[in-house]
Amino acid sequence: MASKASKIRCLYAPSSSPHRKVLFTSTRAFAAEASAPKSPSEPRRKPTTFNDRLNAGPSFDQFISGPSPPSAEFAPAPTDFLSTPEATSIPPLRTATVGPPGRKREITRLPSWLQTPIPGASPAYKKIKSDLRGLNLHTVCEEARCPNISDCWGGSDKSAATATIMLMGDTCTRGCRFCSVKTSRAPPPLDPHEPEHTAEALKRWGLGYVVLTSVDRDDLPDGGAAHFAQTIMKIKLKAPAMLVEALTGDYAGDLDMVQMVARSGLDVYAHNVETVEDLTPMVRDRRANFRQSLAVLQRAKDSKEGLITKTSIMVGLGETGEQLWETLKELRKVDVDVVTFGQYMQPTKRHMKVHEYVTPEDFELWRQRALDMGFLYCASGPLVRSSYKAGEAFIENVIKKRARKNQTAMAETAGEISRSTHIYR
């Protein structure tokens, strides 16, 4: 045992052999020259402009809250939305100190034009919510925490109250940094009864114009396109006069799936580019991109004659006026008919921070610019959303007007054919 222990020596113990001592000393000296001792350091954080620039801001609770106390102080707001001479000066934002003693923090109050009433008071709101829960249906109004839910669901009658049905469940396979819809790599399977239930609910409400949307389902081979198309066909079967707008995803760039949905009987095909091209990598999921969205809108337009195409842009993310100009030009190149502008609102503290709050005057300025560029219709305002009912009445009138023209043209053609046949007889 002693013989074995003698062979195990500490490197720092004195050597019994002069030769070994010299060798050890030279080795230690060489190691000291080759590498300096490393000082402890913290783990390096991956630099991202998203976390540095867009990671704090007012929550959804502040969004629906009432006016701030009169004693609130003011703080300046950035002005990146318009970089043109016509830009309207943005008023300062109000701040307030909240919290118990010792844990107080400063929050930013929303501008007055962005504050909305808390939903749930009207009978129409309760009726729609009850129908949705009874049929196990979901709406983007709830899942995305839309600020207009009290307005859309709280109409005085069935024709005034609207809801945007969200198909294929309430869990998305993508994680866009502006969206509060739940995400998962493996969402629950599709409900095979959903198309029938959706059509039945919409028929029960007696609406003239409905909006359907869906979560992205990259876990499905077709992205859920067949399920979406089946729902539209069921609606048209139960309510032929009902106009249907479909707000779809990009189906991972599979344009054949886009064509399937476009030819299912819908009246308006909507797909959102969400933001300008330069900000897309920071705002949307990495599987989505600006050029892919343009291709979706182009294929939808080419799939059905007379189909209205529509897209939406959020502002307040740090975009510039020049970037918005370029975005509108690209949309006109693929013949998009309708565009909407709306203020981005941070749904939770985990999502992107609002870069700026755009004034109603600036929204009106860009609405006029879009119309001047040839868009059929533009809804532009702080609370405008892609499925907001502000533009539905106009689009509904356009569709019905086109239908009447087509019927008149068909009647005239039939009359000419009949007269020609009579002459030849």
Coordinates of C-alpha atoms in Angstrom, one line a residue:
M1 CA 0.0 0.0 0.0
A2 CA 2.9 2.3 0.9
S3 CA 4.6 1.6 -2.4
K4 CA 1.5 2.5 -4.4
A5 CA 1.0 5.7 -2.5
S6 CA 4.5 6.8 -3.1
K7 CA 3.9 6.9 -6.8
I8 CA 1.1 9.5 -6.5
R9 CA 2.7 12.9 -6.0
C10 CA 1.4 16.4 -5.8
L11 CA 2.6 18.7 -8.6
Y12 CA 3.4 21.3 -6.1
A13 CA 5.5 19.0 -3.9
P14 CA 9.3 19.4 -4.0
S15 CA 11.0 16.9 -6.3
S16 CA 13.7 14.5 -5.1
S17 CA 15.5 14.6 -8.4
P18 CA 17.3 17.7 -9.7
H19 CA 16.6 16.7 -13.3
R20 CA 12.9 16.3 -12.7
K21 CA 12.8 19.6 -10.8
V22 CA 14.4 21.5 -13.7
L23 CA 12.0 19.9 -16.2
F24 CA 9.0 20.7 -14.0
T25 CA 10.1 24.3 -13.6
S26 CA 10.6 24.8 -17.4
T27 CA 7.2 23.3 -18.1
R28 CA 5.4 25.6 -15.6
A29 CA 7.2 28.7 -17.1
F30 CA 6.2 27.7 -20.6
A31 CA 2.5 27.3 -19.6
A32 CA 2.5 30.7 -18.0
E33 CA 3.9 32.4 -21.1
A34 CA 1.6 30.6 -23.5
S35 CA -1.7 31.6 -21.9
A36 CA -2.7 34.2 -19.4
P37 CA -5.1 33.3 -16.6
K38 CA -8.7 33.9 -17.6
S39 CA -10.9 36.1 -15.5
P40 CA -14.4 34.9 -14.8
S41 CA -17.0 36.5 -17.0
E42 CA -20.8 36.4 -17.3
P43 CA -22.5 34.5 -20.2
R44 CA -22.5 36.6 -23.3
R45 CA -26.0 37.7 -24.4
K46 CA -26.9 37.3 -28.0
P47 CA -27.3 40.9 -29.4
T48 CA -30.7 41.5 -31.0
T49 CA -32.3 44.8 -32.0
F50 CA -35.7 43.3 -31.0
N51 CA -34.8 42.8 -27.3
D52 CA -33.0 46.1 -27.1
R53 CA -35.5 48.2 -28.9
L54 CA -38.9 46.6 -28.5
N55 CA -39.1 44.9 -25.1
A56 CA -41.1 47.2 -22.8
G57 CA -44.3 49.2 -23.0
P58 CA -47.9 49.5 -21.9
S59 CA -49.8 46.3 -21.3
F60 CA -53.3 45.3 -22.5
D61 CA -54.8 46.3 -19.2
Q62 CA -53.5 49.8 -19.7
F63 CA -54.8 49.8 -23.2
I64 CA -58.4 49.4 -22.0
S65 CA -58.0 51.6 -18.9
G66 CA -59.7 54.9 -18.5
P67 CA -58.1 58.4 -18.5
S68 CA -55.0 58.8 -16.4
P69 CA -55.0 61.0 -13.2
P70 CA -54.6 64.8 -13.8
S71 CA -51.3 64.7 -11.9
A72 CA -49.6 62.5 -14.5
E73 CA -46.4 63.9 -15.9
F74 CA -45.5 64.0 -19.6
A75 CA -42.7 62.4 -21.6
P76 CA -41.8 62.9 -25.2
A77 CA -42.5 60.3 -27.8
P78 CA -40.3 59.3 -30.8
T79 CA -41.5 60.3 -34.3
D80 CA -40.4 57.7 -36.9
F81 CA -43.7 57.0 -38.6
L82 CA -43.6 59.9 -41.1
S83 CA -40.4 61.2 -42.5
T84 CA -42.1 63.6 -44.9
P85 CA -42.8 67.4 -44.6
E86 CA -46.5 66.7 -44.1
A87 CA -45.8 64.8 -40.8
T88 CA -47.9 65.9 -37.9
S89 CA -46.2 66.5 -34.6
I90 CA -46.9 63.8 -32.2
P91 CA -48.1 65.0 -28.7
P92 CA -46.2 63.9 -25.6
L93 CA -47.2 60.7 -23.9
R94 CA -48.5 60.8 -20.4
T95 CA -46.7 58.8 -17.7
A96 CA -47.8 57.9 -14.2
T97 CA -46.2 56.3 -11.1
V98 CA -48.0 53.2 -9.8
G99 CA -47.4 50.5 -7.2
P100 CA -47.1 50.2 -3.4
P101 CA -44.5 52.1 -1.4
G102 CA -41.0 50.9 -2.0
R103 CA -42.0 49.1 -5.3
K104 CA -43.3 52.0 -7.4
R105 CA -42.7 52.1 -11.1
E106 CA -43.5 54.5 -13.9
I107 CA -45.9 53.4 -16.7
T108 CA -46.9 55.1 -19.9
R109 CA -50.5 56.0 -20.4
L110 CA -52.1 55.5 -23.8
P111 CA -53.2 58.5 -25.9
S112 CA -56.9 59.3 -25.5
W113 CA -57.7 58.2 -29.0
L114 CA -56.6 54.6 -28.2
Q115 CA -58.6 54.1 -25.0
T116 CA -61.7 51.9 -25.4
P117 CA -64.5 50.7 -23.0
I118 CA -64.2 47.4 -21.2
P119 CA -66.2 44.8 -23.1
G120 CA -69.0 42.6 -21.7
A121 CA -71.9 45.0 -20.9
S122 CA -74.2 44.7 -24.0
P123 CA -76.6 41.8 -24.6
A124 CA -75.2 41.2 -28.1
Y125 CA -71.8 40.7 -26.6
K126 CA -73.1 38.0 -24.2
K127 CA -75.1 36.4 -26.9
I128 CA -72.2 36.0 -29.3
K129 CA -69.9 34.7 -26.6
S130 CA -72.5 32.2 -25.5
D131 CA -73.0 30.9 -29.0
L132 CA -69.2 30.6 -29.5
R133 CA -68.7 28.6 -26.3
G134 CA -71.7 26.4 -27.0
L135 CA -70.3 25.4 -30.4
N136 CA -66.7 25.2 -29.2
L137 CA -65.6 28.0 -31.6
H138 CA -62.8 30.5 -31.2
T139 CA -62.5 34.1 -32.4
V140 CA -59.4 36.1 -33.2
C141 CA -61.2 38.9 -31.3
E142 CA -60.5 37.1 -28.0
E143 CA -57.3 35.2 -28.8
A144 CA -55.5 38.3 -30.2
R145 CA -57.0 40.7 -27.6
C146 CA -58.5 43.0 -30.2
P147 CA -59.3 46.5 -28.8
N148 CA -62.5 46.6 -30.9
I149 CA -64.2 43.6 -29.3
S150 CA -66.7 45.8 -27.4
D151 CA -67.6 47.6 -30.6
C152 CA -67.8 44.6 -32.9
W153 CA -69.6 42.3 -30.5
G154 CA -71.7 45.0 -28.8
G155 CA -73.8 46.0 -31.8
S156 CA -77.4 47.0 -31.2
D157 CA -78.7 44.2 -33.4
K158 CA -77.5 41.1 -35.3
S159 CA -76.6 43.1 -38.4
A160 CA -74.4 45.5 -36.4
A161 CA -72.7 42.9 -34.2
T162 CA -69.9 40.9 -35.9
A163 CA -67.2 38.5 -34.8
T164 CA -64.2 37.1 -36.7
I165 CA -64.2 33.3 -36.4
M166 CA -60.7 31.7 -36.0
L167 CA -60.6 28.2 -37.5
M168 CA -58.4 25.2 -36.7
G169 CA -58.3 25.8 -32.9
D170 CA -56.7 28.5 -30.7
T171 CA -53.0 27.4 -30.9
C172 CA -50.7 28.5 -33.7
T173 CA -47.4 26.8 -34.8
R174 CA -45.7 30.1 -35.3
G175 CA -44.5 32.7 -32.9
C176 CA -44.8 36.2 -34.4
R177 CA -43.6 38.8 -31.9
F178 CA -46.6 41.0 -32.1
C179 CA -49.3 38.3 -31.6
S180 CA -50.7 37.0 -28.4
V181 CA -52.3 33.8 -29.8
K182 CA -51.0 30.6 -28.1
T183 CA -48.2 28.8 -29.8
S184 CA -47.1 25.1 -29.9
R185 CA -45.1 22.9 -32.3
A186 CA -47.8 20.2 -32.0
P187 CA -51.3 21.8 -31.6
P188 CA -54.3 19.6 -31.0
P189 CA -55.8 17.8 -34.1
L190 CA -58.5 19.6 -36.1
D191 CA -62.1 19.3 -35.1
P192 CA -63.9 17.6 -38.1
H193 CA -67.2 19.1 -37.0
E194 CA -65.8 22.7 -37.0
P195 CA -66.9 23.6 -40.6
E196 CA -70.5 22.5 -39.8
H197 CA -70.6 24.3 -36.5
T198 CA -69.2 27.5 -37.9
A199 CA -71.7 27.5 -40.8
E200 CA -74.5 26.9 -38.3
A201 CA -73.4 29.7 -36.0
L202 CA -73.1 32.2 -38.8
K203 CA -76.5 31.2 -40.2
R204 CA -78.0 31.7 -36.7
W205 CA -76.6 35.2 -36.4
G206 CA -78.0 36.2 -39.7
L207 CA -75.1 38.3 -40.8
G208 CA -74.6 39.7 -44.3
Y209 CA -70.8 39.8 -44.1
V210 CA -68.5 37.5 -42.2
V211 CA -64.7 37.2 -41.7
L212 CA -62.9 33.9 -41.2
T213 CA -59.3 33.6 -40.2
S214 CA -57.2 30.8 -38.8
V215 CA -54.0 30.0 -36.9
D216 CA -51.0 28.8 -38.9
R217 CA -50.8 25.0 -38.9
D218 CA -47.4 24.1 -40.3
D219 CA -47.9 20.7 -38.7
L220 CA -50.4 19.7 -41.3
P221 CA -49.4 18.6 -44.8
D222 CA -51.7 21.2 -46.5
G223 CA -51.5 23.8 -43.7
G224 CA -55.2 23.4 -43.1
A225 CA -56.2 24.7 -46.5
A226 CA -58.7 21.9 -47.2
H227 CA -60.3 22.5 -43.8
F228 CA -60.6 26.2 -44.5
A229 CA -62.1 25.6 -48.0
Q230 CA -64.6 23.1 -46.6
T231 CA -65.8 25.7 -44.0
I232 CA -66.4 28.3 -46.7
M233 CA -68.3 25.9 -48.8
K234 CA -70.5 24.9 -45.8
I235 CA -71.3 28.5 -45.1
K236 CA -72.2 29.2 -48.7
L237 CA -74.4 26.1 -48.7
K238 CA -76.3 27.2 -45.6
A239 CA -76.4 30.9 -46.4
P240 CA -75.8 31.6 -50.1
A241 CA -76.3 35.3 -49.8
M242 CA -73.7 35.7 -47.1
L243 CA -70.5 37.4 -48.2
V244 CA -67.3 35.7 -46.9
E245 CA -63.9 37.2 -46.3
A246 CA -61.1 34.8 -45.6
L247 CA -57.9 36.0 -43.8
T248 CA -55.4 33.2 -44.4
G249 CA -51.8 32.4 -43.7
D250 CA -49.2 31.8 -46.3
Y251 CA -49.4 28.0 -46.2
A252 CA -45.5 27.9 -46.1
G253 CA -45.4 29.2 -49.6
D254 CA -47.5 26.4 -51.2
L255 CA -49.4 28.5 -53.7
D256 CA -51.6 25.5 -54.8
M257 CA -53.2 25.6 -51.3
V258 CA -53.7 29.4 -51.8
Q259 CA -55.6 28.6 -55.0
M260 CA -57.7 26.0 -53.3
V261 CA -59.0 28.4 -50.8
A262 CA -59.4 31.2 -53.3
R263 CA -61.7 29.0 -55.4
S264 CA -63.8 27.7 -52.5
G265 CA -66.5 30.3 -53.0
L266 CA -65.2 33.2 -50.9
D267 CA -65.7 36.9 -51.9
V268 CA -62.6 38.5 -50.4
Y269 CA -59.2 37.0 -50.0
A270 CA -57.1 38.6 -47.3
H271 CA -53.5 38.0 -46.3
N272 CA -51.5 40.4 -44.2
V273 CA -48.0 41.5 -44.9
E274 CA -48.1 43.0 -41.3
T275 CA -45.2 45.4 -41.7
V276 CA -42.7 46.9 -44.1
E277 CA -40.1 44.5 -45.6
D278 CA -37.2 45.8 -43.6
L279 CA -38.9 45.1 -40.3
T280 CA -40.4 41.7 -41.2
P281 CA -37.5 39.6 -39.7
M282 CA -38.0 41.4 -36.3
V283 CA -41.8 41.4 -36.3
R284 CA -43.0 38.1 -37.9
D285 CA -42.0 34.5 -37.4
R286 CA -38.9 33.4 -39.3
R287 CA -41.0 31.2 -41.6
A288 CA -42.9 34.2 -42.9
N289 CA -41.4 36.8 -45.2
F290 CA -42.6 39.8 -47.2
R291 CA -42.0 38.4 -50.7
Q292 CA -43.8 35.2 -49.8
S293 CA -46.8 37.2 -48.7
L294 CA -46.8 39.1 -52.0
A295 CA -46.7 35.8 -53.9
V296 CA -49.8 34.6 -51.9
L297 CA -51.7 37.8 -52.8
Q298 CA -50.7 37.5 -56.4
R299 CA -51.8 33.8 -56.7
A300 CA -55.2 34.6 -55.0
K301 CA -55.8 37.4 -57.5
D302 CA -55.0 35.1 -60.4
S303 CA -57.1 32.2 -59.1
K304 CA -60.5 33.8 -59.5
E305 CA -61.7 36.6 -61.7
G306 CA -63.2 39.5 -59.8
L307 CA -61.8 38.3 -56.4
I308 CA -61.0 41.2 -54.1
T309 CA -57.6 40.9 -52.4
K310 CA -56.8 42.7 -49.1
T311 CA -53.9 43.2 -46.8
S312 CA -53.1 45.0 -43.6
I313 CA -50.1 47.0 -42.2
M314 CA -49.4 47.7 -38.5
V315 CA -47.7 51.0 -37.8
G316 CA -45.8 52.2 -34.7
L317 CA -43.1 49.6 -35.0
G318 CA -40.4 51.9 -36.1
E319 CA -41.1 52.1 -39.8
T320 CA -40.3 55.2 -41.8
G321 CA -42.4 57.1 -44.4
E322 CA -40.2 56.0 -47.2
Q323 CA -40.6 52.3 -46.2
L324 CA -44.3 52.7 -46.2
W325 CA -44.2 54.2 -49.7
E326 CA -42.2 51.2 -51.0
T327 CA -44.6 48.8 -49.3
L328 CA -47.6 50.4 -51.0
K329 CA -45.9 50.3 -54.4
E330 CA -45.1 46.6 -54.0
L331 CA -48.8 45.9 -53.1
R332 CA -50.0 47.8 -56.2
K333 CA -47.7 45.7 -58.4
V334 CA -49.6 42.6 -57.4
D335 CA -53.0 44.4 -57.8
V336 CA -54.1 44.4 -54.2
D337 CA -57.5 46.1 -53.9
V338 CA -57.8 46.9 -50.2
V339 CA -55.2 48.0 -47.6
T340 CA -55.7 48.9 -44.0
F341 CA -53.4 50.8 -41.5
G342 CA -53.7 50.3 -37.8
Q343 CA -51.8 51.1 -34.6
Y344 CA -49.7 48.3 -33.2
M345 CA -50.6 47.6 -29.5
Q346 CA -48.5 45.5 -27.2
P347 CA -50.8 42.7 -26.1
T348 CA -48.6 41.6 -23.1
K349 CA -45.2 42.6 -21.6
R350 CA -43.6 39.6 -23.3
H351 CA -44.3 41.0 -26.8
M352 CA -42.8 43.8 -28.8
K353 CA -42.7 47.2 -27.4
V354 CA -44.6 50.0 -29.2
H355 CA -42.1 52.3 -30.9
E356 CA -44.6 55.2 -31.3
Y357 CA -48.2 56.1 -31.2
V358 CA -49.4 57.5 -34.5
T359 CA -51.9 60.4 -34.5
P360 CA -55.3 60.1 -36.2
E361 CA -54.2 63.0 -38.5
D362 CA -51.3 60.9 -39.8
F363 CA -53.5 57.9 -40.4
E364 CA -55.8 60.1 -42.5
L365 CA -52.8 61.3 -44.5
W366 CA -51.8 57.8 -45.4
R367 CA -55.4 56.8 -46.2
Q368 CA -55.5 59.5 -48.8
R369 CA -52.1 58.5 -50.2
A370 CA -53.2 54.9 -50.6
L371 CA -56.4 56.0 -52.5
D372 CA -54.3 58.3 -54.7
M373 CA -52.1 55.3 -55.6
G374 CA -55.2 53.4 -56.9
F375 CA -56.3 51.2 -54.1
L376 CA -60.0 50.4 -54.2
Y377 CA -60.5 51.1 -50.5
C378 CA -58.3 52.0 -47.5
A379 CA -59.3 51.9 -43.9
S380 CA -56.8 53.8 -41.8
G381 CA -57.0 54.7 -38.1
P382 CA -55.5 53.9 -34.7
L383 CA -58.1 51.2 -33.9
V384 CA -58.5 49.8 -37.4
R385 CA -57.7 46.1 -37.7
S386 CA -57.6 43.8 -40.7
S387 CA -61.0 42.2 -39.9
Y388 CA -62.5 45.4 -38.4
K389 CA -66.0 46.1 -39.6
A390 CA -65.2 49.7 -40.6
G391 CA -64.5 48.6 -44.2
E392 CA -66.9 45.7 -44.5
A393 CA -69.9 47.9 -45.5
F394 CA -67.9 49.5 -48.4
I395 CA -66.5 46.1 -49.6
E396 CA -70.0 44.6 -49.4
N397 CA -71.4 47.3 -51.5
V398 CA -68.6 46.9 -54.1
I399 CA -69.2 43.1 -54.3
K400 CA -73.0 43.5 -54.7
K401 CA -72.5 46.3 -57.3
R402 CA -70.2 44.0 -59.3
A403 CA -72.7 41.2 -59.0
R404 CA -75.5 43.4 -60.4
K405 CA -73.2 44.5 -63.3
N406 CA -72.4 40.8 -64.1
Q407 CA -76.1 39.9 -64.0
T408 CA -77.0 42.8 -66.3
A409 CA -74.2 41.9 -68.7
M410 CA -75.3 38.2 -68.7
A411 CA -78.9 39.2 -69.3
E412 CA -77.9 41.5 -72.2
T413 CA -75.7 38.7 -73.7
A414 CA -78.6 36.3 -73.4
G415 CA -80.9 38.7 -75.1
E416 CA -78.5 39.2 -77.9
I417 CA -78.1 35.5 -78.4
S418 CA -81.9 35.1 -78.4
R419 CA -82.4 37.8 -81.0
S420 CA -79.6 36.3 -83.2
T421 CA -81.2 32.9 -83.0
H422 CA -84.6 34.3 -84.0
I423 CA -83.1 36.1 -87.0
Y424 CA -81.4 32.9 -88.3
R425 CA -84.6 31.0 -87.9

